[in-house]
């Protein structure tokens, strides 16, 4: 038993768990002006999809009006959207992407 003038030290173990960053879906939106070949090129160059997958996604965007083209942490999603918009503007096309939080991540 500690005496009145002695200190008692208690150590607590704390567990630190790393949480995965929230994930965001990048959604490509259809428009009536951007050529299909340009969209496929963007999907291959920026989103790293192989040609068959890029073509399938392009058709989904074209027929359904939008498609999820990738799921990434927020900073990567923002970067890919920004690069898509810059390339689109530089080529004179109105291609747009948006992002939304992935519900499966919550």
PDB file of C-alpha atoms in Angstrom:
ATOM      1  CA  UNK A   1       0.000   0.000   0.000  1.00  0.00           C
ATOM      2  CA  UNK A   2       1.426   3.408  -0.899  1.00  0.00           C
ATOM      3  CA  UNK A   3       2.275   5.768   1.860  1.00  0.00           C
ATOM      4  CA  UNK A   4       0.794   9.256   2.034  1.00  0.00           C
ATOM      5  CA  UNK A   5       3.836  10.879   0.436  1.00  0.00           C
ATOM      6  CA  UNK A   6       4.244   8.354  -2.413  1.00  0.00           C
ATOM      7  CA  UNK A   7       2.705   8.752  -5.850  1.00  0.00           C
ATOM      8  CA  UNK A   8       0.849   6.016  -7.577  1.00  0.00           C
ATOM      9  CA  UNK A   9       1.178   5.886 -11.341  1.00  0.00           C
ATOM     10  CA  UNK A  10      -1.398   4.158 -13.413  1.00  0.00           C
ATOM     11  CA  UNK A  11      -0.703   3.299 -16.987  1.00  0.00           C
ATOM     12  CA  UNK A  12      -3.528   2.860 -19.385  1.00  0.00           C
ATOM     13  CA  UNK A  13      -3.202   1.069 -22.600  1.00  0.00           C
ATOM     14  CA  UNK A  14      -4.883   2.817 -25.435  1.00  0.00           C
ATOM     15  CA  UNK A  15      -5.409   1.278 -28.775  1.00  0.00           C
ATOM     16  CA  UNK A  16      -5.113   3.488 -31.772  1.00  0.00           C
ATOM     17  CA  UNK A  17      -6.996   2.236 -34.758  1.00  0.00           C
ATOM     18  CA  UNK A  18      -6.386   3.765 -38.124  1.00  0.00           C
ATOM     19  CA  UNK A  19      -9.595   4.502 -39.952  1.00  0.00           C
ATOM     20  CA  UNK A  20      -9.794   4.277 -43.688  1.00  0.00           C
ATOM     21  CA  UNK A  21     -10.380   7.659 -45.279  1.00  0.00           C
ATOM     22  CA  UNK A  22     -13.917   8.252 -46.543  1.00  0.00           C
ATOM     23  CA  UNK A  23     -14.326   7.236 -50.161  1.00  0.00           C
ATOM     24  CA  UNK A  24     -15.983   9.272 -52.907  1.00  0.00           C
ATOM     25  CA  UNK A  25     -17.572   8.172 -56.173  1.00  0.00           C
ATOM     26  CA  UNK A  26     -16.533  10.099 -59.268  1.00  0.00           C
ATOM     27  CA  UNK A  27     -19.533  10.330 -61.584  1.00  0.00           C
ATOM     28  CA  UNK A  28     -19.120  11.311 -65.228  1.00  0.00           C
ATOM     29  CA  UNK A  29     -22.066  13.184 -66.721  1.00  0.00           C
ATOM     30  CA  UNK A  30     -23.330  12.878 -70.274  1.00  0.00           C
ATOM     31  CA  UNK A  31     -23.536  15.828 -72.628  1.00  0.00           C
ATOM     32  CA  UNK A  32     -24.542  16.110 -76.272  1.00  0.00           C
ATOM     33  CA  UNK A  33     -21.246  17.559 -77.515  1.00  0.00           C
ATOM     34  CA  UNK A  34     -18.199  15.672 -76.213  1.00  0.00           C
ATOM     35  CA  UNK A  35     -17.037  13.038 -78.740  1.00  0.00           C
ATOM     36  CA  UNK A  36     -17.171   9.442 -77.549  1.00  0.00           C
ATOM     37  CA  UNK A  37     -13.503   8.896 -78.452  1.00  0.00           C
ATOM     38  CA  UNK A  38     -12.517  11.808 -76.206  1.00  0.00           C
ATOM     39  CA  UNK A  39     -14.461  10.310 -73.285  1.00  0.00           C
ATOM     40  CA  UNK A  40     -12.774   6.928 -73.809  1.00  0.00           C
ATOM     41  CA  UNK A  41      -9.388   8.675 -73.888  1.00  0.00           C
ATOM     42  CA  UNK A  42     -10.103  10.462 -70.594  1.00  0.00           C
ATOM     43  CA  UNK A  43     -11.244   7.224 -68.962  1.00  0.00           C
ATOM     44  CA  UNK A  44      -8.023   5.526 -70.053  1.00  0.00           C
ATOM     45  CA  UNK A  45      -5.578   8.376 -69.347  1.00  0.00           C
ATOM     46  CA  UNK A  46      -6.953   9.846 -66.118  1.00  0.00           C
ATOM     47  CA  UNK A  47      -8.953   7.007 -64.593  1.00  0.00           C
ATOM     48  CA  UNK A  48      -6.566   4.224 -65.747  1.00  0.00           C
ATOM     49  CA  UNK A  49      -9.278   2.010 -67.230  1.00  0.00           C
ATOM     50  CA  UNK A  50      -8.279  -0.437 -69.980  1.00  0.00           C
ATOM     51  CA  UNK A  51      -9.910   0.252 -73.351  1.00  0.00           C
ATOM     52  CA  UNK A  52     -12.729  -2.345 -73.071  1.00  0.00           C
ATOM     53  CA  UNK A  53     -13.767  -1.034 -69.634  1.00  0.00           C
ATOM     54  CA  UNK A  54     -13.430   2.594 -70.802  1.00  0.00           C
ATOM     55  CA  UNK A  55     -15.680   1.900 -73.792  1.00  0.00           C
ATOM     56  CA  UNK A  56     -18.272   0.152 -71.600  1.00  0.00           C
ATOM     57  CA  UNK A  57     -18.284   3.096 -69.164  1.00  0.00           C
ATOM     58  CA  UNK A  58     -18.562   5.591 -72.038  1.00  0.00           C
ATOM     59  CA  UNK A  59     -21.649   3.747 -73.331  1.00  0.00           C
ATOM     60  CA  UNK A  60     -23.164   3.710 -69.858  1.00  0.00           C
ATOM     61  CA  UNK A  61     -22.640   7.482 -69.538  1.00  0.00           C
ATOM     62  CA  UNK A  62     -24.110   7.949 -73.015  1.00  0.00           C
ATOM     63  CA  UNK A  63     -27.203   5.768 -72.526  1.00  0.00           C
ATOM     64  CA  UNK A  64     -27.968   6.369 -68.837  1.00  0.00           C
ATOM     65  CA  UNK A  65     -26.842   9.986 -68.518  1.00  0.00           C
ATOM     66  CA  UNK A  66     -24.150   9.312 -65.912  1.00  0.00           C
ATOM     67  CA  UNK A  67     -21.905   6.557 -64.594  1.00  0.00           C
ATOM     68  CA  UNK A  68     -19.572   5.985 -61.673  1.00  0.00           C
ATOM     69  CA  UNK A  69     -16.099   5.898 -63.206  1.00  0.00           C
ATOM     70  CA  UNK A  70     -14.145   5.330 -59.986  1.00  0.00           C
ATOM     71  CA  UNK A  71     -14.181   5.391 -56.179  1.00  0.00           C
ATOM     72  CA  UNK A  72     -11.299   7.171 -54.443  1.00  0.00           C
ATOM     73  CA  UNK A  73     -10.306   9.057 -51.304  1.00  0.00           C
ATOM     74  CA  UNK A  74     -11.476  12.672 -51.501  1.00  0.00           C
ATOM     75  CA  UNK A  75      -8.198  14.288 -52.572  1.00  0.00           C
ATOM     76  CA  UNK A  76      -7.655  11.783 -55.375  1.00  0.00           C
ATOM     77  CA  UNK A  77     -11.271  12.114 -56.556  1.00  0.00           C
ATOM     78  CA  UNK A  78     -10.930  15.920 -56.613  1.00  0.00           C
ATOM     79  CA  UNK A  79      -7.659  15.673 -58.528  1.00  0.00           C
ATOM     80  CA  UNK A  80      -9.114  13.352 -61.182  1.00  0.00           C
ATOM     81  CA  UNK A  81     -12.154  15.603 -61.607  1.00  0.00           C
ATOM     82  CA  UNK A  82      -9.942  18.682 -61.936  1.00  0.00           C
ATOM     83  CA  UNK A  83      -7.719  16.963 -64.524  1.00  0.00           C
ATOM     84  CA  UNK A  84     -10.803  15.837 -66.475  1.00  0.00           C
ATOM     85  CA  UNK A  85     -12.247  19.362 -66.508  1.00  0.00           C
ATOM     86  CA  UNK A  86      -8.904  20.892 -67.543  1.00  0.00           C
ATOM     87  CA  UNK A  87      -8.432  18.428 -70.409  1.00  0.00           C
ATOM     88  CA  UNK A  88     -12.028  18.898 -71.496  1.00  0.00           C
ATOM     89  CA  UNK A  89     -11.772  22.692 -71.486  1.00  0.00           C
ATOM     90  CA  UNK A  90      -8.453  22.587 -73.341  1.00  0.00           C
ATOM     91  CA  UNK A  91     -10.079  20.459 -76.064  1.00  0.00           C
ATOM     92  CA  UNK A  92     -13.164  22.694 -76.198  1.00  0.00           C
ATOM     93  CA  UNK A  93     -15.571  20.116 -74.767  1.00  0.00           C
ATOM     94  CA  UNK A  94     -18.120  20.498 -71.938  1.00  0.00           C
ATOM     95  CA  UNK A  95     -17.428  17.093 -70.302  1.00  0.00           C
ATOM     96  CA  UNK A  96     -18.110  17.256 -66.547  1.00  0.00           C
ATOM     97  CA  UNK A  97     -17.687  15.013 -63.527  1.00  0.00           C
ATOM     98  CA  UNK A  98     -19.037  15.313 -60.012  1.00  0.00           C
ATOM     99  CA  UNK A  99     -18.285  13.433 -56.818  1.00  0.00           C
ATOM    100  CA  UNK A 100     -20.379  12.189 -53.944  1.00  0.00           C
ATOM    101  CA  UNK A 101     -19.559  10.301 -50.788  1.00  0.00           C
ATOM    102  CA  UNK A 102     -19.749   6.551 -51.208  1.00  0.00           C
ATOM    103  CA  UNK A 103     -22.538   5.232 -48.968  1.00  0.00           C
ATOM    104  CA  UNK A 104     -20.913   1.801 -48.792  1.00  0.00           C
ATOM    105  CA  UNK A 105     -18.067   3.472 -46.887  1.00  0.00           C
ATOM    106  CA  UNK A 106     -20.187   4.608 -43.927  1.00  0.00           C
TER     107      UNK A 106
END
